[in-house]
Short mmCIF file of N, CA, C and O and ligand atoms in Angstrom, two decimals:
data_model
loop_
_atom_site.label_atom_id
_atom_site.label_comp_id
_atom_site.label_asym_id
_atom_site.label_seq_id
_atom_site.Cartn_x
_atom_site.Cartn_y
_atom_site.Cartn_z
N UNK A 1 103.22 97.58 92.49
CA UNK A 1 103.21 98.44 93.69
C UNK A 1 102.29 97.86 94.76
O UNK A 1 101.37 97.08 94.57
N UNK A 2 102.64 98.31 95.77
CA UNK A 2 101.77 97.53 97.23
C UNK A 2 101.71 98.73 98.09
O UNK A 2 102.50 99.66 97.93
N UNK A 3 100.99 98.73 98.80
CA UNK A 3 100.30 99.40 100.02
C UNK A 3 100.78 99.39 101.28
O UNK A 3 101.55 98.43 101.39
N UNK A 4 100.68 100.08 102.39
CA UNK A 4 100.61 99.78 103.49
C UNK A 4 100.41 101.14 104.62
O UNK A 4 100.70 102.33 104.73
N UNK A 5 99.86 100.28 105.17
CA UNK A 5 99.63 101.17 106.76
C UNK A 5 100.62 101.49 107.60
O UNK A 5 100.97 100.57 108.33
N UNK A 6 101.14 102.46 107.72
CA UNK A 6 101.88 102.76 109.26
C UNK A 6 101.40 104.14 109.83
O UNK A 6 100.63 104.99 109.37
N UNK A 7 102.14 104.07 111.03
CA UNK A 7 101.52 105.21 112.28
C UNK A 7 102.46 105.32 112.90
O UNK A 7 103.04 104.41 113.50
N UNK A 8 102.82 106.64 112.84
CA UNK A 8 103.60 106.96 114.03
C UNK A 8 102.91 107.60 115.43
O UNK A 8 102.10 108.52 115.50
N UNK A 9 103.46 106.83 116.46
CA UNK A 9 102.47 106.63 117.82
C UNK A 9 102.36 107.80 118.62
O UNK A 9 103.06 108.68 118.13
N UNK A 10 101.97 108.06 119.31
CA UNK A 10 102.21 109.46 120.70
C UNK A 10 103.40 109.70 121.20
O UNK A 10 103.81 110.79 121.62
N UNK A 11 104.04 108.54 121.16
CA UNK A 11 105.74 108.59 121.36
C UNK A 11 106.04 109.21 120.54
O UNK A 11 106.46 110.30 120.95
N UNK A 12 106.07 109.06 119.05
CA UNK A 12 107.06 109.37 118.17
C UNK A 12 106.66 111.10 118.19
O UNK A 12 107.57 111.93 118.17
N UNK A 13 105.23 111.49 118.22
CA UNK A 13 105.20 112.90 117.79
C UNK A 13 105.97 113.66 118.98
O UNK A 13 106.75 114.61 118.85
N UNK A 14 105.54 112.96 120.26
CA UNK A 14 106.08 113.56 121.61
C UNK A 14 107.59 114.08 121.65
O UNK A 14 108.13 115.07 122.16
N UNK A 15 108.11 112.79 120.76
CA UNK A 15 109.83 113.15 120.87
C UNK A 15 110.18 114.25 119.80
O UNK A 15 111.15 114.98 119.63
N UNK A 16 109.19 114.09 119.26
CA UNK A 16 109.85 114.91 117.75
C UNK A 16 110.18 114.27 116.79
O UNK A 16 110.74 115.08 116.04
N UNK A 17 110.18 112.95 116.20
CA UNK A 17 110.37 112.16 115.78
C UNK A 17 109.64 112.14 114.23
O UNK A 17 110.05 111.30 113.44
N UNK A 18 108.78 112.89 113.90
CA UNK A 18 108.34 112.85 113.02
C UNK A 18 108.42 112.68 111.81
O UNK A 18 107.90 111.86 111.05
N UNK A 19 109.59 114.12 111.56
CA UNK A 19 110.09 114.16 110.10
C UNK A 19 111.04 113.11 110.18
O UNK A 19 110.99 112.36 109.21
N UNK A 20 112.09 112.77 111.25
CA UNK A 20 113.53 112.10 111.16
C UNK A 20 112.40 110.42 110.58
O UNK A 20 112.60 109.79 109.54
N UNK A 21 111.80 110.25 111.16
CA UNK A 21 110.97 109.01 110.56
C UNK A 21 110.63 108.74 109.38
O UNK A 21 110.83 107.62 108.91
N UNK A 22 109.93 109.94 108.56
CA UNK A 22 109.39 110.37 107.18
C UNK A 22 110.33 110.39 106.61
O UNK A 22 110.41 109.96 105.46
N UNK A 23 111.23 110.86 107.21
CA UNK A 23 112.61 111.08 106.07
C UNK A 23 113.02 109.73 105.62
O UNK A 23 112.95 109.39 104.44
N UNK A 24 113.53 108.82 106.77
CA UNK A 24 113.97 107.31 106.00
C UNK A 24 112.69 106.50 105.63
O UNK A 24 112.89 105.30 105.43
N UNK A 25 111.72 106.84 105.53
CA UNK A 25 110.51 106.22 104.22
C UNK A 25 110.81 107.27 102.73
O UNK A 25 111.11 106.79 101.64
N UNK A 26 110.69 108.45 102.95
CA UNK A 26 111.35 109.01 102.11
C UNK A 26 112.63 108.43 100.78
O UNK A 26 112.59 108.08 99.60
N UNK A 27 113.74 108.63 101.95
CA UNK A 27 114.72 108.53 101.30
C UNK A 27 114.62 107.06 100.79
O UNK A 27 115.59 106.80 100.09
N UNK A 28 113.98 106.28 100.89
CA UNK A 28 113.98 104.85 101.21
C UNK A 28 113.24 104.67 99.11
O UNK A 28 113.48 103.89 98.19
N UNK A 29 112.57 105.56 99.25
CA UNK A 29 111.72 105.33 97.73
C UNK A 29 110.38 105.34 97.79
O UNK A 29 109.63 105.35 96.82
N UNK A 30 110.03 105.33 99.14
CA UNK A 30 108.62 105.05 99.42
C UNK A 30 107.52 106.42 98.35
O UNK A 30 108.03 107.33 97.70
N UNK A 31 106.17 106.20 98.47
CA UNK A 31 105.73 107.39 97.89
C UNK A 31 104.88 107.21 98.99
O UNK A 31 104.57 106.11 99.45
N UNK A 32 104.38 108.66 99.54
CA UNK A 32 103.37 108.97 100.49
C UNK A 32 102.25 109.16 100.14
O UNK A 32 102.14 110.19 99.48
N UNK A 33 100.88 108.35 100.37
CA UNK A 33 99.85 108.18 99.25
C UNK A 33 98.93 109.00 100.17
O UNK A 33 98.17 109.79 99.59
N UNK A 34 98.86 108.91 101.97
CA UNK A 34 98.07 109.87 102.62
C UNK A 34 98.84 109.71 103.35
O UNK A 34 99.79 108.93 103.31
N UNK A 35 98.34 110.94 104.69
CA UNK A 35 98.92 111.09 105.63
C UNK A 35 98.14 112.22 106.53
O UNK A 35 97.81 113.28 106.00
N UNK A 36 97.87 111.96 107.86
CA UNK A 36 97.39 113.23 108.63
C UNK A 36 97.57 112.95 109.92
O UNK A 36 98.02 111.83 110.16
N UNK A 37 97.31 113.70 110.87
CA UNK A 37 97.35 113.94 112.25
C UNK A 37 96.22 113.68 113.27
O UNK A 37 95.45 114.44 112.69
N UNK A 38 95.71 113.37 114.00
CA UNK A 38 94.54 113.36 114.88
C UNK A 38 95.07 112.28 116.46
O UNK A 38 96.01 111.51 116.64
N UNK A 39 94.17 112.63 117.13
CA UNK A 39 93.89 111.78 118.76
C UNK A 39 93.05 111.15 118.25
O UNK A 39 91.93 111.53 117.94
N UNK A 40 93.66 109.81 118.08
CA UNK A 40 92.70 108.25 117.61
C UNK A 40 91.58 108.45 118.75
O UNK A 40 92.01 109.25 119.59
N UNK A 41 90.39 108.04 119.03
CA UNK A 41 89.31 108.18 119.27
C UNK A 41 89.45 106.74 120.30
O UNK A 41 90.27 105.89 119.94
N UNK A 42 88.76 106.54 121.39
CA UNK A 42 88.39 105.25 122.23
C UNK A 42 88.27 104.00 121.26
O UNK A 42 88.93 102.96 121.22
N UNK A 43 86.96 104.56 120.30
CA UNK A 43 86.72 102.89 119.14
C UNK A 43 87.66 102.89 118.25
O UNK A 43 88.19 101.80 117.99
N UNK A 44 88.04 103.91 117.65
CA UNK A 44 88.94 103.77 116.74
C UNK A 44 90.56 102.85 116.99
O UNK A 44 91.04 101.99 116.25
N UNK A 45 91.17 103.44 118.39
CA UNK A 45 92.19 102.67 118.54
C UNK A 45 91.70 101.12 119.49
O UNK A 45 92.60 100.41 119.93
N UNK A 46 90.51 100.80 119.67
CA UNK A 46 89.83 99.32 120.15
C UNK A 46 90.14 98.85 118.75
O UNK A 46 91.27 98.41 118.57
N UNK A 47 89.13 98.89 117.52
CA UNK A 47 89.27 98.21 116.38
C UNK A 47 90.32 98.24 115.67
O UNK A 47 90.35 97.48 114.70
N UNK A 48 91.53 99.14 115.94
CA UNK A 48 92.98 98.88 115.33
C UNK A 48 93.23 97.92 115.96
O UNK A 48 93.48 97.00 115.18
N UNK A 49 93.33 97.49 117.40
CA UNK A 49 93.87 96.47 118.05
C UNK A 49 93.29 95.54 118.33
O UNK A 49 93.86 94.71 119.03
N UNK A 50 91.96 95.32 117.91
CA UNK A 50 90.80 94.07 118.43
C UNK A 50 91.74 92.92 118.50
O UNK A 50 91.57 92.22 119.50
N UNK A 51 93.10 92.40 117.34
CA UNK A 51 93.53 91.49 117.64
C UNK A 51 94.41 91.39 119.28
O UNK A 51 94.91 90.34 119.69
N UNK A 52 94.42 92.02 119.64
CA UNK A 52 95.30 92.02 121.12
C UNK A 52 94.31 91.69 122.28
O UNK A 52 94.70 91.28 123.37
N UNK A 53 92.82 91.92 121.92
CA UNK A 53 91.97 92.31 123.09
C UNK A 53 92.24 91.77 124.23
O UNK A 53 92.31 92.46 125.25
N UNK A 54 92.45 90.32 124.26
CA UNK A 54 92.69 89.55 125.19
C UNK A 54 93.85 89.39 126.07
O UNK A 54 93.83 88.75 127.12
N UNK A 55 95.08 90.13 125.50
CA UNK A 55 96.21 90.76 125.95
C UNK A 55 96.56 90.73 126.92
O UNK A 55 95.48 90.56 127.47
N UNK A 56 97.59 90.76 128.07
CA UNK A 56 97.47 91.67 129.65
C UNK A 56 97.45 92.66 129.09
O UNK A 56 96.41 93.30 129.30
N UNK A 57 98.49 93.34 128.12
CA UNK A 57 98.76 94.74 127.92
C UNK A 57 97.80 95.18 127.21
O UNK A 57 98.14 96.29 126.78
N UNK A 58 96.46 94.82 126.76
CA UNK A 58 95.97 95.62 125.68
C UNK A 58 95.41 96.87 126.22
O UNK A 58 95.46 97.95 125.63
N UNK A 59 94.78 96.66 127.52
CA UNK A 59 94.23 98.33 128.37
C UNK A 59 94.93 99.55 128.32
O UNK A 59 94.52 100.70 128.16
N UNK A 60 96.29 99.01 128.53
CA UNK A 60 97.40 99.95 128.27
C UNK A 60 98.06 100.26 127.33
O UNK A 60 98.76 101.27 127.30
N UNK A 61 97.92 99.37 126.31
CA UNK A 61 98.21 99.87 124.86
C UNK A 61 97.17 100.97 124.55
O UNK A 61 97.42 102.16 124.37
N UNK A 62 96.16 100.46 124.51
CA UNK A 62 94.57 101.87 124.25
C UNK A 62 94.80 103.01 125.03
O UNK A 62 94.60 104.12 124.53
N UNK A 63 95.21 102.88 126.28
CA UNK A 63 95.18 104.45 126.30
C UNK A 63 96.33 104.92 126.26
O UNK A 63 96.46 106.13 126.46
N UNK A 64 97.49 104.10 126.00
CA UNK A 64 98.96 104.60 125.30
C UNK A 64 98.45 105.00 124.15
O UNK A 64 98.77 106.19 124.21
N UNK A 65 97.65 104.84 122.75
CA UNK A 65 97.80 105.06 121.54
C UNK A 65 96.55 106.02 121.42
O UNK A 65 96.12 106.58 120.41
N UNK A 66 95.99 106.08 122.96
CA UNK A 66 94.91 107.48 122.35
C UNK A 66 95.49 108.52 122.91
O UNK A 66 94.99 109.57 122.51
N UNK A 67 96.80 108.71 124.07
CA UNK A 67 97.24 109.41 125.04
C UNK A 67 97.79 110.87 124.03
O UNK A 67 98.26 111.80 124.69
N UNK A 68 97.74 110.99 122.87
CA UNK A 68 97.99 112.29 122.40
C UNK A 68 97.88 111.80 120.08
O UNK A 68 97.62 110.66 119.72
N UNK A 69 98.07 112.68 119.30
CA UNK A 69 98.20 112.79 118.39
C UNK A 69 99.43 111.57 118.03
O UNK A 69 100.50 111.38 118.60
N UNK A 70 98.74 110.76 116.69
CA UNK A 70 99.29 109.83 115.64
C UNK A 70 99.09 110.69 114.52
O UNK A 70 98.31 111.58 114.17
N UNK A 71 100.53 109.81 113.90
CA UNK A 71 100.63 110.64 112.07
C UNK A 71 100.53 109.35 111.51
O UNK A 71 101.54 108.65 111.46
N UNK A 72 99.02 108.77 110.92
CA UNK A 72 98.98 107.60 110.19
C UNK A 72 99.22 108.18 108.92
O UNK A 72 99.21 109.37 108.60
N UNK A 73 99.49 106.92 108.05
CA UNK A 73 100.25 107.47 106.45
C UNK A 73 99.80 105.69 105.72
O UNK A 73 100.03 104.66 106.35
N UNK A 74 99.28 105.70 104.61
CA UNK A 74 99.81 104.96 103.76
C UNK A 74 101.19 105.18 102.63
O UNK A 74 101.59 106.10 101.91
N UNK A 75 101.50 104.21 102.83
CA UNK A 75 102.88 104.36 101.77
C UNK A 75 102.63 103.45 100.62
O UNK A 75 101.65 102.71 100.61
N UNK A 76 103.41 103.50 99.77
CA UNK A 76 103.48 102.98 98.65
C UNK A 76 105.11 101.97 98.15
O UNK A 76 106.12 102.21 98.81
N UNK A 77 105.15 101.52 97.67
CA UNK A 77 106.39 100.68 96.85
C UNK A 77 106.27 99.13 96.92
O UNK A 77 105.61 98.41 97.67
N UNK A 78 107.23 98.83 95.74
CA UNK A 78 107.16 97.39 95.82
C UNK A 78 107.13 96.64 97.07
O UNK A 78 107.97 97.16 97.81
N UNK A 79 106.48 95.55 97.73
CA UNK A 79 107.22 95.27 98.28
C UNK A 79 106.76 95.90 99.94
O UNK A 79 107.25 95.47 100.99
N UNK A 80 105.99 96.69 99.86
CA UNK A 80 105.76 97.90 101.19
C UNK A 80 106.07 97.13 102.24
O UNK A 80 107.07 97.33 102.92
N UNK A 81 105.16 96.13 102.45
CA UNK A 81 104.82 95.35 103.73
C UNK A 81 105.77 95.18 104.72
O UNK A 81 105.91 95.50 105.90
N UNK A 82 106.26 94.68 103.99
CA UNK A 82 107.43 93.43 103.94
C UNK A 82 108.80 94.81 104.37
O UNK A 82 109.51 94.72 105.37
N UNK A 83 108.85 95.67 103.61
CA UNK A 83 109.94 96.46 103.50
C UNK A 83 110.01 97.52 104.73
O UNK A 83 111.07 97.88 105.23
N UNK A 84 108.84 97.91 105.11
CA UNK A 84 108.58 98.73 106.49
C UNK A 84 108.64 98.12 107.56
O UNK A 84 109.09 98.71 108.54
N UNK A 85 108.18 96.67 107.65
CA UNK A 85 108.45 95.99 108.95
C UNK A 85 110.03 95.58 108.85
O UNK A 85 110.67 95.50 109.90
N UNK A 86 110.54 95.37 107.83
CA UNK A 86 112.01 95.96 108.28
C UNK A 86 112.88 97.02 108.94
O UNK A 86 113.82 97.08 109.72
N UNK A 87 112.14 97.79 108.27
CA UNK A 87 112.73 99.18 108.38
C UNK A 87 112.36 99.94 109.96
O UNK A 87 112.86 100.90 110.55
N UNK A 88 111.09 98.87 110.32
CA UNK A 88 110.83 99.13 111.64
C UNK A 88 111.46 98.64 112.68
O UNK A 88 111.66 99.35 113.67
N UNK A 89 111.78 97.60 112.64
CA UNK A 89 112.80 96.51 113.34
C UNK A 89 111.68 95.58 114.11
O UNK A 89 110.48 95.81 113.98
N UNK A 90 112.21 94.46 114.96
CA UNK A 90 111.59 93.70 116.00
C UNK A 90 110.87 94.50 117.03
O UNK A 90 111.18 95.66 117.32
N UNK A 91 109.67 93.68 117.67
CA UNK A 91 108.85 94.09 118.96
C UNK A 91 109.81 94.31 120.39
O UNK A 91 109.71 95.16 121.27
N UNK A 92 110.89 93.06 120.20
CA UNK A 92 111.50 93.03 121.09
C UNK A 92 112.35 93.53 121.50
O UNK A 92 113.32 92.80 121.28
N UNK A 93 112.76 94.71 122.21
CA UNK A 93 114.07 95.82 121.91
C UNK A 93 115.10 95.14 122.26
O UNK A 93 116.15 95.79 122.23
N UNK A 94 115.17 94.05 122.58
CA UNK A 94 116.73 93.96 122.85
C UNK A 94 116.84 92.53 121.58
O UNK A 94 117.57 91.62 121.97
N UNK A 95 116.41 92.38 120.62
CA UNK A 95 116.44 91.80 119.47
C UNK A 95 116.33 92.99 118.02
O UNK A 95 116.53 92.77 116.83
N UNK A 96 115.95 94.23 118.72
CA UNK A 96 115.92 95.30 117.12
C UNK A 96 117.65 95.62 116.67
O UNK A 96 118.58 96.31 117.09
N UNK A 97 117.49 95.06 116.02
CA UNK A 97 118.98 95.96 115.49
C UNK A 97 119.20 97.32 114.97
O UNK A 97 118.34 98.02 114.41
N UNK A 98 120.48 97.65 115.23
CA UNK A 98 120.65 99.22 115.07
C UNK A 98 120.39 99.51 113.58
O UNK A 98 120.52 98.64 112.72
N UNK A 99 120.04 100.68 113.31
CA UNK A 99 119.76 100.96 111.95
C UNK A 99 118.27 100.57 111.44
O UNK A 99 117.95 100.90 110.30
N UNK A 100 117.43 99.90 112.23
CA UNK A 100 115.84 100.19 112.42
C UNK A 100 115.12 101.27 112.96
O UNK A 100 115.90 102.07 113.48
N UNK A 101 113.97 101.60 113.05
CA UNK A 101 113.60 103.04 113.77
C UNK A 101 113.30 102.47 115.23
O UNK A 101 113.27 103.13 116.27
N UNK A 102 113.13 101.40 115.11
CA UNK A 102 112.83 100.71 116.89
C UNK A 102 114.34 100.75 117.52
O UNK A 102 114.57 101.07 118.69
N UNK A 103 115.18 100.44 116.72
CA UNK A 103 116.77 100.05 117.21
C UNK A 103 117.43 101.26 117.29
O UNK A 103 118.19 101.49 118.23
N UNK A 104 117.26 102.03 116.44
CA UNK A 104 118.06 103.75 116.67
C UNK A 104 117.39 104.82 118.35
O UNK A 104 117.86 105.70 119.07
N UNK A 105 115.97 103.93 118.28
CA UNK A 105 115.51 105.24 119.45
C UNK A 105 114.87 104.79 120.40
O UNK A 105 114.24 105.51 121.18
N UNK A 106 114.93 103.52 120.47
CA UNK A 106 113.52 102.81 121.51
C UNK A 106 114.53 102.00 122.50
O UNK A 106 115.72 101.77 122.26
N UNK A 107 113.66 101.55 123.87
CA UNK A 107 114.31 100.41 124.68
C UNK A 107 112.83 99.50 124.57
O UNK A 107 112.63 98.31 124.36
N UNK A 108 112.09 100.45 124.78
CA UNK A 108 110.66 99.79 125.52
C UNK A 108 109.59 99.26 124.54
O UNK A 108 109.02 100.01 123.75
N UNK A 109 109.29 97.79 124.63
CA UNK A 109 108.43 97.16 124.46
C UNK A 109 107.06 98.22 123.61
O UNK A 109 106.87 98.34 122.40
N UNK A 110 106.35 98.83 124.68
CA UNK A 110 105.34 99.40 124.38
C UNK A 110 105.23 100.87 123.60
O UNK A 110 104.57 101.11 122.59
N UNK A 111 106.10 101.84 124.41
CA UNK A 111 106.46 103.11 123.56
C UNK A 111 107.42 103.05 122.52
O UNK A 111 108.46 103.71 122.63
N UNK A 112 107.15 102.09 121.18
CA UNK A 112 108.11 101.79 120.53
C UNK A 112 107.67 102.56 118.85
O UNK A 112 107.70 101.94 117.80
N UNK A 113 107.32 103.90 118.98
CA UNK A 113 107.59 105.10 117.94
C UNK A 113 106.70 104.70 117.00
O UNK A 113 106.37 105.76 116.46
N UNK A 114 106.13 103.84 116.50
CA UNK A 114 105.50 103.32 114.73
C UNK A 114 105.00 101.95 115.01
O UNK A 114 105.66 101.17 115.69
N UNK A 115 104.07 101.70 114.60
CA UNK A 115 103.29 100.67 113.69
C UNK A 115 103.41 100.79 112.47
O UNK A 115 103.42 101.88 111.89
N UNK A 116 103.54 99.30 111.74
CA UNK A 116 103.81 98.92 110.29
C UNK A 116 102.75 97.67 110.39
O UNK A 116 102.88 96.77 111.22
N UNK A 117 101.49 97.76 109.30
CA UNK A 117 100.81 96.25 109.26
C UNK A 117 101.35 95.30 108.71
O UNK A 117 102.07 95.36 107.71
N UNK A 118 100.98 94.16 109.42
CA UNK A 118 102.32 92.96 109.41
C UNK A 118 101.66 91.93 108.03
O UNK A 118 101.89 90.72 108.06
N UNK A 119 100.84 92.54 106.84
CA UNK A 119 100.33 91.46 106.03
C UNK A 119 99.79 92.31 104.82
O UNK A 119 99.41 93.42 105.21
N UNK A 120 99.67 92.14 103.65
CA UNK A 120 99.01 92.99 102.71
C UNK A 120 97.05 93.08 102.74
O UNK A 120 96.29 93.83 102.11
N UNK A 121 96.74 91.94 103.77
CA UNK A 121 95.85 92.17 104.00
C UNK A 121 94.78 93.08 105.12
O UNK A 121 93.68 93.60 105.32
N UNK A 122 96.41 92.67 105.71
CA UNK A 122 96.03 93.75 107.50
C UNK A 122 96.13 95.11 107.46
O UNK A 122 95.79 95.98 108.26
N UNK A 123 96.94 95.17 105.80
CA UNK A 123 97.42 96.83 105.43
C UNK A 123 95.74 97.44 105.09
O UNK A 123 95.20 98.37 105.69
N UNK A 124 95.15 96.60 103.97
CA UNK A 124 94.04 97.20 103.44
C UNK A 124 92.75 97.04 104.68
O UNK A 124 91.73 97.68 104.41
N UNK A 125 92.74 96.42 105.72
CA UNK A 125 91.51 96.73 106.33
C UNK A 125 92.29 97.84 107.38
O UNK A 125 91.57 98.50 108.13
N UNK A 126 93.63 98.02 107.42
CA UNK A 126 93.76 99.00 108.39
C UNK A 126 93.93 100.38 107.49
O UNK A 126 93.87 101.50 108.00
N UNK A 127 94.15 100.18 106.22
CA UNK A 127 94.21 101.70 105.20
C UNK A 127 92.34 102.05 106.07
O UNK A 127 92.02 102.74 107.04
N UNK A 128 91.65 101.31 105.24
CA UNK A 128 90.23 101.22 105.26
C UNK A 128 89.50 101.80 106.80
O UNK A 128 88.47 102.48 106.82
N UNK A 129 90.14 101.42 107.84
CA UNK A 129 89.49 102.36 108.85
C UNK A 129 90.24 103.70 109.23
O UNK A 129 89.70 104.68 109.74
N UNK A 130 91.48 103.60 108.92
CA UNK A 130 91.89 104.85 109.30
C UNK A 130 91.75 105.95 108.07
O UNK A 130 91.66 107.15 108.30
N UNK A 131 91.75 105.55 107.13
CA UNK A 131 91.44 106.33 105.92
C UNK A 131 90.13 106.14 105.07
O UNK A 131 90.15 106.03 103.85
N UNK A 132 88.83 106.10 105.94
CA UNK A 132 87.61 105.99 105.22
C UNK A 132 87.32 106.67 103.97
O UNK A 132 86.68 106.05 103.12
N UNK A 133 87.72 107.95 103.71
CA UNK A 133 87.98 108.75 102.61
C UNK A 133 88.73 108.65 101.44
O UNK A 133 88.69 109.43 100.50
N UNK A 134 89.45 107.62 101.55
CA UNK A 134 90.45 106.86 100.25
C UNK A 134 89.57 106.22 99.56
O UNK A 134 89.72 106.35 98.35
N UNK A 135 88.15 105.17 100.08
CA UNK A 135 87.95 104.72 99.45
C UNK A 135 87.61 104.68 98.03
O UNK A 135 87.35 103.60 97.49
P1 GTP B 201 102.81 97.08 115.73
O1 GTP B 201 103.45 97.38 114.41
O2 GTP B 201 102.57 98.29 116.59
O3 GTP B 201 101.56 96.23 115.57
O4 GTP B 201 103.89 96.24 116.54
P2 GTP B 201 104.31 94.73 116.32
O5 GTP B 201 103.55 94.12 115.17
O6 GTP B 201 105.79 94.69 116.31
O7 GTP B 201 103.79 94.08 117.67
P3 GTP B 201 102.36 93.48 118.05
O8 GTP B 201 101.38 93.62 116.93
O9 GTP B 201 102.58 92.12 118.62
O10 GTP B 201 101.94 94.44 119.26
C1 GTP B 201 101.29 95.66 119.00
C2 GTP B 201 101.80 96.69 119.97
O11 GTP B 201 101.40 96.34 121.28
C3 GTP B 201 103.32 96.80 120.04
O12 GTP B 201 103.89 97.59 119.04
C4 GTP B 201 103.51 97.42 121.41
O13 GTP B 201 103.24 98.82 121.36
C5 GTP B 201 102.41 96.72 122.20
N1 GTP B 201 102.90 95.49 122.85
C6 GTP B 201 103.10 94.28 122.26
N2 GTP B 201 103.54 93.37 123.14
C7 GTP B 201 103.60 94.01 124.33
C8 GTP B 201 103.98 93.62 125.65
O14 GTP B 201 104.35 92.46 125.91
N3 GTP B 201 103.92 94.58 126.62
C9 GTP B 201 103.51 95.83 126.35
N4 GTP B 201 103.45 96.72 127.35
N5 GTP B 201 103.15 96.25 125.12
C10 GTP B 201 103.20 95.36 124.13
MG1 MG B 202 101.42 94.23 114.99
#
């Protein structure tokens, strides 16, 4: 079994998107190991993204991802990593294919519904700040 981090963004709660999301991790086999609700904090969504800092977009990613309530979740199953950034599709919307959660509901680059960590290692330091209480 493997780990991983995802979040569904201010977009996704905004649209309603929530359960229809949960559901295909759900149905998918996944097991839901945590999960809760909150307005990521100024540092909190800086050190999710420290890798972008240098970005054009990173100013606007930060206050896109503090701009209302995320449902972060670790999941569980073989395979997680690897299997959610599928299931998420490409960054690039006009490269996501249909039947991803980026490809069923997104156009845009930036308001694109979920984060999935892209490494089994990026999963456990991002379980680790967003879920200090797992440890
Ligand atoms: P995450 O799972 O959210 O990390 O997405 P990703 O791994 O597919 O993309 P990446 O880590 O490269 O970028 C993180 C997030 O920054 C993206 O999901 C977008 O929300 C945002 N982003 C990335 N590239 C751009 C860009 O060129 N323009 C804008 N406006 N936002 C971007
Ligand atoms: Mg990423």
């Amino acid at each position: 079994m493997e780990r991983t981090f995802v979040m569904i963004k201010p977009d996704g709660v905004k649209r309603r998107l929530v359960g229809e999301i949960i559901r295909r991790f759900e149905d998918r086999g996944f097991n839901i190991v945590a999960m809760k609700m909150l307005t990521p904090s100024l540092e909190l969504a800086e050190q999710h993204y420290a890798i972008h800092r240098d970005k054009p977009f990173y100013e606007g990613l930060v206050s896109f991802i503090t701009s209302g309530p995320v449902v972060p979740m670790v999941l569980e199953a073989p395979d997680a990593v690897r299997l959610v950034r599928n299931m998420i599709g490409a960054l690039n919307p006009a490269d996501t294919l249909p039947g991803t959660i980026r490809g069923d509901f997104t156009v845009d680059t930036q308001q694109n519904l979920i984060h999935g960590a892209d490494a089994p290692e990026t999963a456990e330091m991002e379980i680790a700040l967003w879920f200090p209480e797992l440890k």
